[in-house]
Tab-separated table of C-alpha atoms and ligand atoms in Angstrom:
chain	number	residue	atom	x	y	z
A	34	MET	CA	-0.037	0.051	-0.017
A	35	PRO	CA	1.510	3.411	-0.871
A	36	PHE	CA	2.414	5.434	2.030
A	37	ASP	CA	2.875	9.307	2.288
A	38	PRO	CA	3.873	10.862	5.551
A	39	ILE	CA	2.720	14.337	4.530
A	40	VAL	CA	-0.960	13.028	4.263
A	41	ALA	CA	-0.731	10.380	7.107
A	42	GLU	CA	-2.735	10.916	10.029
A	43	THR	CA	-1.135	10.610	13.497
A	44	THR	CA	-2.479	8.766	16.590
A	45	ARG	CA	-2.366	10.136	20.065
A	46	VAL	CA	-0.344	7.743	22.391
A	47	ALA	CA	-0.516	9.549	25.742
A	48	ASP	CA	-0.214	13.264	26.872
A	49	HIS	CA	3.511	12.855	27.434
A	50	ARG	CA	4.441	11.210	24.242
A	51	GLU	CA	4.893	12.278	20.581
A	52	PRO	CA	2.017	11.121	18.408
A	53	VAL	CA	2.769	8.381	15.865
A	54	ILE	CA	1.703	7.309	12.620
A	55	ALA	CA	0.063	3.853	13.329
A	56	HIS	CA	0.850	1.098	10.927
A	57	ALA	CA	-1.501	-1.865	12.168
A	58	GLU	CA	-0.388	-4.500	9.889
A	59	GLN	CA	3.415	-3.802	10.185
A	60	THR	CA	3.011	-3.529	13.934
A	61	ALA	CA	1.391	-6.960	14.085
A	62	ALA	CA	4.103	-8.539	11.784
A	63	ALA	CA	6.857	-7.141	13.982
A	64	ARG	CA	5.224	-8.373	17.173
A	65	ALA	CA	4.862	-11.794	15.620
A	66	ARG	CA	8.466	-11.921	14.757
A	67	LEU	CA	9.708	-10.730	18.115
A	68	GLU	CA	7.394	-13.235	19.962
A	69	GLU	CA	8.628	-16.183	17.789
A	70	TYR	CA	12.170	-14.990	18.694
A	71	ARG	CA	11.363	-14.959	22.394
A	72	SER	CA	9.714	-18.378	22.218
A	73	LYS	CA	12.436	-20.037	20.296
A	74	HIS	CA	15.120	-18.736	22.285
A	75	GLY	CA	13.691	-17.965	25.728
A	76	ARG	CA	15.465	-14.613	26.040
A	77	ASN	CA	15.594	-10.938	25.160
A	78	PRO	CA	18.049	-9.500	22.733
A	79	ASN	CA	21.279	-7.882	23.574
A	80	PHE	CA	21.942	-4.325	22.258
A	81	CYS	CA	25.346	-3.163	21.090
A	82	TRP	CA	25.351	0.692	20.146
A	83	ILE	CA	28.678	1.922	18.448
A	84	LEU	CA	28.681	5.650	18.287
A	85	PHE	CA	31.297	7.461	16.447
A	86	ASP	CA	32.261	11.211	17.196
A	87	ASP	CA	31.755	13.910	14.538
A	88	VAL	CA	31.852	11.305	11.578
A	89	GLY	CA	29.881	12.570	8.603
A	90	TRP	CA	26.909	11.150	6.922
A	91	GLY	CA	29.010	10.455	3.914
A	92	ASP	CA	32.089	8.997	5.345
A	93	PHE	CA	31.114	5.489	4.884
A	94	GLY	CA	31.129	3.472	1.603
A	95	CYS	CA	27.669	2.349	2.081
A	96	TYR	CA	26.623	6.106	1.913
A	97	GLY	CA	28.545	6.941	-0.995
A	98	GLY	CA	31.973	7.694	0.721
A	99	GLY	CA	34.421	5.106	1.789
A	100	VAL	CA	36.861	4.479	-1.188
A	101	ALA	CA	35.486	7.309	-3.105
A	102	VAL	CA	36.730	9.693	-0.376
A	103	GLY	CA	40.071	8.082	0.532
A	104	ALA	CA	39.005	5.779	3.333
A	105	PRO	CA	37.394	2.375	2.539
A	106	THR	CA	35.089	1.137	5.099
A	107	PRO	CA	34.464	-2.581	4.178
A	108	ASN	CA	33.226	-3.834	7.736
A	109	ILE	CA	30.710	-0.999	8.146
A	110	ASP	CA	29.491	-1.630	4.462
A	111	ARG	CA	29.266	-5.272	5.227
A	112	LEU	CA	27.117	-4.629	8.239
A	113	ALA	CA	24.751	-2.224	6.298
A	114	ARG	CA	24.131	-4.960	3.696
A	115	ALA	CA	23.302	-7.450	6.480
A	116	GLY	CA	20.695	-5.030	7.885
A	117	LEU	CA	18.775	-1.717	7.526
A	118	LEU	CA	20.580	1.393	6.425
A	119	LEU	CA	18.713	4.576	7.478
A	120	THR	CA	19.238	7.757	5.215
A	121	SER	CA	17.266	10.118	7.307
A	122	CYS	CA	18.417	9.553	10.836
A	123	TYR	CA	18.774	12.922	12.908
A	124	SER	CA	20.930	13.645	15.789
A	125	GLU	CA	21.177	17.002	17.515
A	126	PRO	CA	23.732	19.647	16.264
A	127	SER	CA	26.488	18.689	18.820
A	128	CYS	CA	27.717	15.913	20.997
A	129	SER	CA	26.351	16.172	24.567
A	130	PRO	CA	22.775	17.181	23.428
A	131	SER	CA	22.671	14.047	20.988
A	132	ARG	CA	24.104	11.644	23.467
A	133	ALA	CA	21.704	12.562	26.252
A	134	THR	CA	18.917	12.224	23.799
A	135	LEU	CA	19.871	8.626	22.814
A	136	MET	CA	20.135	7.952	26.662
A	137	THR	CA	16.815	9.610	27.709
A	138	GLY	CA	14.492	9.631	24.601
A	139	ARG	CA	13.974	13.229	25.118
A	140	LEU	CA	15.062	16.303	23.170
A	141	PRO	CA	17.777	18.638	24.672
A	142	MET	CA	15.069	21.205	25.597
A	143	ARG	CA	13.804	18.382	27.941
A	144	HIS	CA	16.761	16.736	29.288
A	145	GLY	CA	18.604	20.170	29.557
A	146	LEU	CA	21.949	19.602	27.957
A	147	LEU	CA	21.611	22.186	25.408
A	148	ARG	CA	25.326	22.227	24.689
A	149	PRO	CA	28.409	20.212	25.636
A	150	PRO	CA	29.755	20.969	29.208
A	151	MET	CA	33.521	21.763	28.772
A	152	TYR	CA	36.540	21.784	30.968
A	153	GLY	CA	34.986	20.353	34.187
A	154	GLU	CA	31.944	22.556	34.061
A	155	PRO	CA	28.949	21.189	36.257
A	156	GLY	CA	25.753	19.993	34.656
A	157	GLY	CA	24.833	16.763	32.991
A	158	LEU	CA	22.508	13.815	32.950
A	159	GLN	CA	21.834	13.714	36.703
A	160	GLY	CA	18.185	13.479	37.458
A	161	GLU	CA	17.242	11.801	34.254
A	162	VAL	CA	15.886	8.328	33.639
A	163	THR	CA	18.391	6.659	31.227
A	164	ILE	CA	17.961	3.669	28.909
A	165	ALA	CA	20.803	1.908	30.843
A	166	SER	CA	18.862	2.349	34.145
A	167	LEU	CA	15.569	0.880	32.773
A	168	LEU	CA	17.563	-1.904	31.045
A	169	ALA	CA	19.327	-2.953	34.241
A	170	ASP	CA	16.052	-2.853	36.104
A	171	ALA	CA	14.755	-5.403	33.416
A	172	GLY	CA	17.827	-7.702	34.104
A	173	TYR	CA	20.389	-6.328	31.757
A	174	THR	CA	24.041	-6.163	32.440
A	175	THR	CA	24.975	-2.654	31.413
A	176	GLN	CA	28.484	-1.478	30.133
A	177	ALA	CA	29.638	1.874	28.750
A	178	VAL	CA	32.936	2.187	27.149
A	179	GLY	CA	34.800	5.269	25.544
A	180	LYS	CA	33.605	8.880	25.323
A	181	TRP	CA	30.905	9.951	27.920
A	182	HIS	CA	30.504	13.746	27.609
A	183	MET	CA	27.302	13.918	29.580
A	184	GLY	CA	28.562	15.518	32.699
A	185	GLU	CA	31.924	15.125	34.576
A	186	ASN	CA	30.119	15.761	37.886
A	187	ARG	CA	29.616	12.603	40.059
A	188	GLU	CA	25.968	12.266	39.925
A	189	SER	CA	25.991	12.529	36.048
A	190	GLN	CA	28.775	9.893	35.639
A	191	PRO	CA	27.763	6.579	33.810
A	192	GLN	CA	28.116	4.452	37.066
A	193	HIS	CA	25.462	6.644	38.856
A	194	VAL	CA	23.018	6.738	35.854
A	195	GLY	CA	22.432	3.245	35.080
A	196	PHE	CA	25.575	1.448	34.081
A	197	ASP	CA	27.392	-1.281	35.944
A	198	ASP	CA	30.711	-0.466	34.564
A	199	PHE	CA	32.543	2.250	32.687
A	200	TYR	CA	35.900	2.507	31.040
A	201	GLY	CA	36.520	5.557	29.066
A	202	PHE	CA	36.859	9.549	29.464
A	203	LEU	CA	34.290	11.814	30.749
A	204	SER	CA	34.731	14.504	28.448
A	205	VAL	CA	35.788	15.199	24.936
A	206	SER	CA	39.045	14.456	22.876
A	207	ASP	CA	40.329	17.872	22.217
A	208	MET	CA	40.072	19.027	25.907
A	209	TYR	CA	42.684	16.356	26.889
A	210	THR	CA	45.347	17.202	24.101
A	211	GLU	CA	44.833	20.456	22.410
A	212	TRP	CA	46.723	22.487	24.978
A	213	ARG	CA	49.529	19.991	24.991
A	214	ASP	CA	50.106	20.444	21.310
A	215	PRO	CA	52.568	23.180	20.172
A	216	TYR	CA	50.974	23.090	16.655
A	217	PHE	CA	47.555	23.977	17.780
A	218	PHE	CA	48.295	25.891	21.074
A	219	PRO	CA	51.907	27.110	21.040
A	220	GLU	CA	50.987	29.894	23.458
A	221	ILE	CA	50.113	27.219	26.240
A	222	ALA	CA	52.444	24.471	25.100
A	223	TYR	CA	55.461	26.840	25.123
A	224	SER	CA	54.628	28.584	28.450
A	225	GLU	CA	55.413	27.061	31.720
A	226	GLU	CA	52.916	29.368	33.494
A	227	ARG	CA	50.081	28.737	31.112
A	228	THR	CA	50.525	24.966	31.155
A	229	LYS	CA	50.609	24.988	34.972
A	230	TRP	CA	47.433	27.176	34.781
A	231	ILE	CA	45.599	24.828	32.707
A	232	GLU	CA	46.852	21.750	34.536
A	233	ASN	CA	45.400	23.317	37.760
A	234	GLN	CA	42.033	23.588	36.228
A	235	PRO	CA	39.266	21.358	37.842
A	236	PHE	CA	38.923	18.771	34.947
A	237	ASN	CA	40.105	15.290	34.818
A	238	LYS	CA	43.187	14.849	32.636
A	239	CYS	CA	42.839	11.073	32.740
A	240	PHE	CA	40.619	8.334	31.413
A	241	VAL	CA	38.944	6.391	34.190
A	242	HIS	CA	37.428	3.270	35.284
A	243	ALA	CA	34.264	3.024	37.455
A	244	THR	CA	31.764	0.450	38.682
A	245	ARG	CA	28.117	1.084	39.678
A	246	GLY	CA	27.643	3.566	42.570
A	247	GLY	CA	31.470	3.936	43.042
A	248	ASP	CA	34.024	6.612	42.354
A	249	ALA	CA	35.717	7.043	38.966
A	250	GLU	CA	39.364	5.879	39.274
A	251	ASP	CA	42.052	7.257	37.094
A	252	VAL	CA	43.556	4.705	34.798
A	253	GLU	CA	45.887	6.906	32.856
A	254	GLU	CA	46.496	10.675	31.992
A	255	VAL	CA	45.563	11.352	28.368
A	256	THR	CA	48.678	12.685	26.827
A	257	ILE	CA	49.000	12.832	23.059
A	258	PRO	CA	50.668	9.420	22.715
A	259	VAL	CA	48.060	7.729	25.201
A	260	LEU	CA	45.282	9.368	23.102
A	261	SER	CA	46.439	7.538	19.954
A	262	THR	CA	45.892	4.326	21.729
A	263	LEU	CA	42.491	4.969	23.318
A	264	ASP	CA	40.260	3.554	20.542
A	265	ASP	CA	42.295	0.356	20.399
A	266	LYS	CA	42.253	-0.163	24.300
A	267	TRP	CA	38.465	0.612	24.411
A	268	ALA	CA	37.751	-1.748	21.594
A	269	ALA	CA	39.770	-4.409	23.484
A	270	TYR	CA	37.630	-3.657	26.657
A	271	SER	CA	34.372	-4.234	24.741
A	272	GLU	CA	35.650	-7.485	22.991
A	273	ASP	CA	36.510	-8.771	26.430
A	274	PHE	CA	33.124	-7.781	27.748
A	275	ILE	CA	31.469	-9.362	24.791
A	276	LYS	CA	33.372	-12.632	25.231
A	277	ARG	CA	32.564	-12.682	28.889
A	278	MET	CA	28.932	-12.040	28.438
A	279	GLY	CA	28.861	-14.897	25.845
A	280	GLY	CA	29.470	-17.447	28.633
A	281	GLY	CA	26.394	-16.373	30.615
A	282	ASP	CA	22.737	-16.045	30.200
A	283	LYS	CA	21.899	-12.470	31.083
A	284	PRO	CA	21.175	-10.049	28.271
A	285	TRP	CA	23.331	-6.930	28.006
A	286	PHE	CA	23.548	-3.641	26.726
A	287	LEU	CA	26.941	-2.229	25.490
A	288	TYR	CA	27.222	1.390	24.746
A	289	HIS	CA	30.510	1.754	22.860
A	290	ASN	CA	31.620	5.227	22.197
A	291	THR	CA	34.784	5.829	20.163
A	292	ARG	CA	37.140	8.822	20.596
A	293	GLY	CA	37.450	9.051	16.829
A	294	ALA	CA	37.329	10.873	14.747
A	295	HIS	CA	36.711	13.971	16.861
A	296	PHE	CA	39.492	16.634	16.321
A	297	ASP	CA	42.435	16.238	16.713
A	298	ASN	CA	43.157	12.951	15.474
A	299	TYR	CA	46.450	11.291	16.199
A	300	PRO	CA	46.079	7.710	14.768
A	301	LEU	CA	47.451	4.514	16.329
A	302	GLU	CA	50.867	4.096	14.780
A	303	LYS	CA	49.822	0.974	12.756
A	304	TYR	CA	47.193	2.972	11.054
A	305	LEU	CA	49.382	6.147	10.269
A	306	GLY	CA	49.155	6.522	6.564
A	307	SER	CA	46.915	3.541	6.093
A	308	SER	CA	44.221	5.164	4.195
A	309	PRO	CA	44.486	6.095	0.551
A	310	ALA	CA	44.121	9.727	1.702
A	311	LYS	CA	46.950	9.419	4.232
A	312	HIS	CA	45.398	12.124	6.328
A	313	PRO	CA	44.930	11.587	10.038
A	314	TYR	CA	41.213	11.874	9.913
A	315	LYS	CA	41.000	9.238	7.103
A	316	ASP	CA	43.478	6.871	8.924
A	317	THR	CA	41.206	7.084	11.985
A	318	ILE	CA	38.144	6.235	9.795
A	319	ILE	CA	40.079	3.178	8.869
A	320	GLU	CA	40.720	2.335	12.391
A	321	LEU	CA	36.894	2.880	13.455
A	322	ASP	CA	35.997	0.431	10.614
A	323	ASP	CA	38.335	-2.196	11.927
A	324	ILE	CA	36.741	-1.628	15.271
A	325	VAL	CA	33.298	-2.283	13.988
A	326	GLY	CA	34.828	-5.464	12.557
A	327	ARG	CA	36.424	-6.551	15.715
A	328	LEU	CA	33.199	-6.136	17.730
A	329	VAL	CA	31.096	-8.007	15.132
A	330	ALA	CA	33.750	-10.845	15.065
A	331	ALA	CA	33.666	-11.171	18.845
A	332	LEU	CA	29.784	-11.459	18.507
A	333	ARG	CA	30.049	-14.152	15.873
A	334	GLU	CA	32.791	-16.009	17.752
A	335	THR	CA	30.678	-16.078	20.815
A	336	GLY	CA	27.375	-17.223	19.138
A	337	GLN	CA	25.873	-13.801	19.957
A	338	LEU	CA	25.379	-12.209	16.747
A	339	GLU	CA	21.822	-13.602	16.171
A	340	HIS	CA	20.817	-12.321	19.675
A	341	THR	CA	22.237	-8.959	19.334
A	342	MET	CA	20.845	-5.771	17.760
A	343	ILE	CA	23.741	-3.622	16.634
A	344	MET	CA	23.417	0.112	15.866
A	345	VAL	CA	26.202	2.112	14.303
A	346	SER	CA	25.938	5.814	14.150
A	347	SER	CA	27.580	9.145	14.717
A	348	ASP	CA	26.743	11.846	17.496
A	349	ASN	CA	26.452	14.882	14.929
A	350	GLY	CA	27.801	15.953	11.572
A	351	PRO	CA	31.461	16.840	10.722
A	352	GLU	CA	33.117	19.612	12.608
A	353	MET	CA	33.978	21.917	9.419
A	354	GLU	CA	35.656	24.643	11.563
A	355	THR	CA	38.629	22.138	12.170
A	356	TRP	CA	38.830	21.138	8.515
A	357	PRO	CA	40.458	19.134	7.251
A	358	ASP	CA	40.291	17.251	10.609
A	359	ALA	CA	36.645	16.506	9.559
A	360	ALA	CA	35.110	14.945	6.597
A	361	TYR	CA	32.385	14.251	4.344
A	362	THR	CA	28.818	15.181	4.236
A	363	PRO	CA	26.822	15.750	0.944
A	364	PHE	CA	24.484	18.327	2.963
A	365	ARG	CA	24.802	21.914	3.693
A	366	CYS	CA	26.768	23.140	6.540
A	367	ALA	CA	28.147	21.172	9.480
A	368	LYS	CA	28.110	20.392	13.165
A	369	GLY	CA	26.772	23.089	15.409
A	370	SER	CA	23.915	24.001	12.792
A	371	THR	CA	20.574	22.755	12.026
A	372	TRP	CA	21.350	22.571	8.327
A	373	GLU	CA	21.145	19.010	7.214
A	374	GLY	CA	25.016	18.715	7.401
A	375	GLY	CA	24.753	19.233	11.195
A	376	VAL	CA	22.174	16.701	12.089
A	377	ARG	CA	21.772	14.154	9.524
A	378	VAL	CA	23.862	11.216	10.577
A	379	PRO	CA	24.620	7.688	9.211
A	380	ALA	CA	22.706	4.980	10.887
A	381	ILE	CA	22.878	1.269	10.390
A	382	MET	CA	20.613	-1.310	12.202
A	383	ALA	CA	21.542	-4.938	12.182
A	384	TRP	CA	20.198	-7.923	13.901
A	385	PRO	CA	20.665	-11.022	11.665
A	386	GLY	CA	17.439	-12.977	11.353
A	387	MET	CA	15.435	-10.381	12.779
A	388	ILE	CA	16.125	-7.104	10.766
A	389	ASP	CA	15.915	-7.808	7.093
A	390	ALA	CA	19.179	-7.566	4.971
A	391	ASP	CA	19.810	-5.503	1.989
A	392	HIS	CA	17.417	-2.706	2.990
A	393	ALA	CA	17.550	1.037	3.038
A	394	SER	CA	15.000	3.515	4.212
A	395	ASP	CA	14.444	7.285	4.187
A	396	GLY	CA	11.915	7.036	6.868
A	397	LEU	CA	12.318	9.573	9.720
A	398	PHE	CA	14.237	8.339	12.739
A	399	ASN	CA	15.282	10.564	15.510
A	400	PHE	CA	17.829	9.550	18.155
A	401	SER	CA	15.165	9.920	20.745
A	402	ASP	CA	13.424	7.011	19.134
A	403	LEU	CA	16.114	4.462	20.083
A	404	PHE	CA	14.813	4.772	23.828
A	405	PRO	CA	11.299	3.426	23.488
A	406	THR	CA	12.274	1.184	20.500
A	407	THR	CA	14.953	-0.623	22.574
A	408	LEU	CA	12.763	-0.820	25.664
A	409	ALA	CA	10.037	-2.385	23.163
A	410	LEU	CA	12.352	-4.912	21.918
A	411	ALA	CA	13.591	-5.773	25.492
A	412	GLY	CA	10.012	-6.439	26.595
A	413	ALA	CA	10.174	-3.457	29.033
A	414	HIS	CA	7.946	-0.889	27.180
A	415	ALA	CA	5.923	-0.540	30.363
A	416	SER	CA	8.808	1.109	32.102
A	417	ILE	CA	8.901	4.125	30.032
A	418	PRO	CA	8.446	7.077	32.482
A	419	ASP	CA	5.164	8.872	32.564
A	420	ASP	CA	6.177	11.736	34.803
A	421	ARG	CA	7.922	13.658	31.919
A	422	PHE	CA	7.755	14.093	28.138
A	423	ILE	CA	9.243	11.311	26.058
A	424	ASP	CA	9.837	12.577	22.479
A	425	GLY	CA	10.942	9.191	21.237
A	426	VAL	CA	8.647	7.158	19.144
A	427	ASP	CA	8.694	3.268	19.243
A	428	GLN	CA	10.157	2.324	15.946
A	429	SER	CA	10.393	-1.416	16.697
A	430	SER	CA	8.109	-2.381	13.782
A	431	PHE	CA	9.897	-0.026	11.426
A	432	LEU	CA	12.831	-2.080	12.107
A	433	LEU	CA	11.554	-5.529	12.400
A	434	ALA	CA	8.806	-5.659	9.847
A	435	PRO	CA	9.495	-6.438	6.132
A	436	ASP	CA	9.637	-3.088	4.413
A	437	GLY	CA	8.856	-1.434	7.567
A	438	ARG	CA	7.921	2.205	7.492
A	439	SER	CA	8.703	4.965	10.180
A	440	HIS	CA	6.163	5.779	12.795
A	441	ARG	CA	7.414	9.320	13.006
A	442	LYS	CA	5.641	12.085	11.133
A	443	TYR	CA	7.841	15.039	12.176
A	444	HIS	CA	11.306	15.635	13.025
A	445	TYR	CA	11.885	18.949	14.928
A	446	TYR	CA	15.146	20.769	14.716
A	447	TRP	CA	16.294	22.814	17.721
A	448	LEU	CA	19.318	24.990	18.011
A	449	GLN	CA	19.764	25.130	21.778
A	450	THR	CA	16.628	27.184	22.936
A	451	MET	CA	15.734	28.343	19.455
A	452	PHE	CA	13.099	26.352	17.525
A	453	SER	CA	14.626	25.993	13.993
A	454	ALA	CA	12.699	23.893	11.523
A	455	VAL	CA	10.489	20.758	11.097
A	456	ARG	CA	10.546	18.026	8.505
A	457	CYS	CA	7.858	15.980	7.137
A	458	GLY	CA	8.405	13.449	4.096
A	459	GLU	CA	10.918	15.164	1.762
A	460	TYR	CA	10.075	18.678	2.928
A	461	LYS	CA	11.781	20.783	5.505
A	462	MET	CA	10.377	24.119	6.803
A	463	MET	CA	12.812	26.449	8.438
A	464	LEU	CA	12.064	29.302	10.476
A	465	ALA	CA	15.501	29.998	11.931
A	466	SER	CA	19.022	28.690	11.580
A	467	ILE	CA	22.602	29.541	12.085
A	468	SER	CA	24.264	31.301	9.252
A	469	ASP	CA	26.945	29.862	7.149
A	470	ASP	CA	29.091	31.456	4.324
A	471	SER	CA	29.030	29.599	0.889
A	472	ARG	CA	31.785	32.004	-0.304
A	473	ASP	CA	34.236	30.437	2.477
A	474	VAL	CA	34.386	26.714	1.800
A	475	MET	CA	36.882	26.021	4.504
A	476	ASN	CA	34.789	27.419	7.330
A	477	PRO	CA	31.115	26.835	6.479
A	478	GLY	CA	29.364	28.076	9.690
A	479	GLY	CA	28.663	25.317	12.264
A	480	PHE	CA	29.379	27.049	15.613
A	481	THR	CA	30.811	30.247	13.993
A	482	GLY	CA	27.588	31.575	12.463
A	483	VAL	CA	25.054	34.004	13.817
A	484	GLU	CA	21.344	33.255	14.489
A	485	GLN	CA	19.135	34.253	11.699
A	486	LYS	CA	15.445	34.166	11.380
A	487	TYR	CA	13.106	33.855	8.420
A	488	PRO	CA	9.935	35.949	8.960
A	489	TYR	CA	8.062	34.081	6.399
A	490	GLY	CA	9.959	30.628	6.774
A	491	ARG	CA	11.698	28.815	4.081
A	492	LEU	CA	10.813	25.589	2.544
A	493	TYR	CA	13.239	23.075	1.169
A	494	ASN	CA	12.568	20.134	-0.737
A	495	LEU	CA	15.378	17.616	0.312
A	496	TYR	CA	15.106	15.328	-2.604
A	497	LEU	CA	15.564	17.910	-5.245
A	498	ASP	CA	17.782	20.205	-3.217
A	499	PRO	CA	19.613	18.386	-0.403
A	500	LYS	CA	21.955	21.260	0.130
A	501	GLU	CA	19.139	23.464	0.910
A	502	THR	CA	19.850	26.360	-1.321
A	503	HIS	CA	16.383	27.181	-2.829
A	504	SER	CA	13.461	28.093	-0.857
A	505	TYR	CA	10.407	26.450	-2.571
A	506	LEU	CA	7.917	28.187	-0.204
A	507	ILE	CA	6.059	30.478	-2.588
A	508	ARG	CA	5.296	27.635	-5.027
A	509	LYS	CA	4.271	25.283	-2.242
A	510	LEU	CA	1.973	27.231	0.218
A	511	ALA	CA	-0.371	24.347	0.151
A	512	TYR	CA	1.909	22.586	2.569
A	513	ILE	CA	1.888	25.301	5.166
A	514	GLU	CA	-0.880	24.072	7.268
A	515	ALA	CA	0.666	20.572	7.415
A	516	PHE	CA	3.735	22.014	8.899
A	517	THR	CA	2.465	24.597	11.198
A	518	SER	CA	0.028	22.348	12.829
A	519	GLY	CA	3.015	19.938	13.535
A	520	MET	CA	5.109	22.640	14.778
A	521	SER	CA	2.397	24.250	17.054
A	522	HIS	CA	1.451	20.844	18.470
A	523	HIS	CA	5.021	20.247	19.468
A	524	LEU	CA	5.710	23.717	20.906
A	525	ARG	CA	2.328	23.550	23.082
A	526	THR	CA	3.884	20.391	24.854
A	527	PHE	CA	6.181	22.718	26.651
A	528	GLY	CA	3.295	24.365	28.319
A	529	LYS	CA	2.602	21.369	30.450
A	530	TYR	CA	6.096	20.124	30.438
A	531	PRO	CA	8.364	23.136	30.721
A	532	PRO	CA	11.878	23.133	29.239
A	533	LYS	CA	14.979	22.440	31.404
A	534	ASN	CA	18.417	23.672	31.391
A	535	ALA	CA	21.005	21.408	33.156
A	536	MET	CA	23.982	23.697	32.237
A	537	SER	CA	25.203	26.047	35.015
A	538	ARG	CA	25.161	28.996	32.620
A	539	PRO	CA	22.987	29.263	29.505
A	540	SER	CA	24.984	29.881	26.285
B	122	CA	CA1	30.463	14.912	18.575
């Protein structure tokens, strides 16, 4: 049956939930598949989320990059062929907002991480209900590895918000090394006084290990040589976790976050010059692809591949202000913006035997959707909180049913506290954004731009115009009602469920 999200009606789920497009037959088919799995295997699936940092929509071969842009990604491409490749998966414009949305099923205006906390700033995930805590309540072993960046304060650390174990760093790659590198920060690196000054700042210079409810213990100071080994060490830690869990009968959730390919990239020695591009960013992509290969191999070797739903994605678009330590998006602008280049991310969903292979979809998927979707697959749907607004939509039948379609009618774009745009079908209506500068190809906007508002709005057809260069509004006024009704419904939810700011100072 043909399906058109622009004309599709939505169904109310609850006051505190995003309305959905109901697909009754598809939902029944997915439920039957899941019940068959449970009765055959007598268990719930594992979840393995592999999240890259600042990797562009187009970096992987399966998205048109890979060998074409000087860094082949055979392992990721193979995984994409084994599952579902999403072409319209949306993150938030930067790291911490995106990650907290994955963890909570809520948009940044609700979980309060409107921008990344930096250099030991207070503020983070504390007080939120996370997917890790709900899966732990449902009997899962929960493991976080790698980059955290949802608050360095104790209460926001992973071992206090639902994870049994954490091995990684609490902040973001550049914070550990930028000031040590005389190429990027000569005025600190060559000054004893300034080096001492930054060393005395209250942020942790080490990567850490922590177990549930305990304190984070320093493992090693993240100098530049140590940084280059982190992704390898973290992958080994996750491989060990997968192997250990293979011997037991408890389901598990592994949240594996790479350091790469956030600036600045210092590849592990064996990867130096390993990409056809020979650039550190591209060499890092080669390593990230190998890491996907290693984790999938560990699942296969331990007989857990058919019991594990794997998600591979990136937390936001490429950071073009540090070009060329960033790479490929075919869309306009970059990280920090609500243009497609900032928020449209690669996303591969694989679960052999349960998610059909060789399948791509342009259906809308938001990072918040992973929260209710995962809980539905874990049989823990009833644990979704009802005391707060949950923006995520249960997309389990989109993933599991043959030729599944998205249950999401609208994607809402926010730039911190500024409502920016809404997408429905192939159209995006934009009311405000961050400026970029098409004359300066080396520095196209992102965090650098200024806020700009469009009094009449702009309408982009993302199929005809993926770079969002021609507003189509005057020719397409018939769509206005469809967009404004979705927008005003969304904005009204903030009346009953007021926005939150978890950061110490608004930016
Ligand atoms: Ca990021």
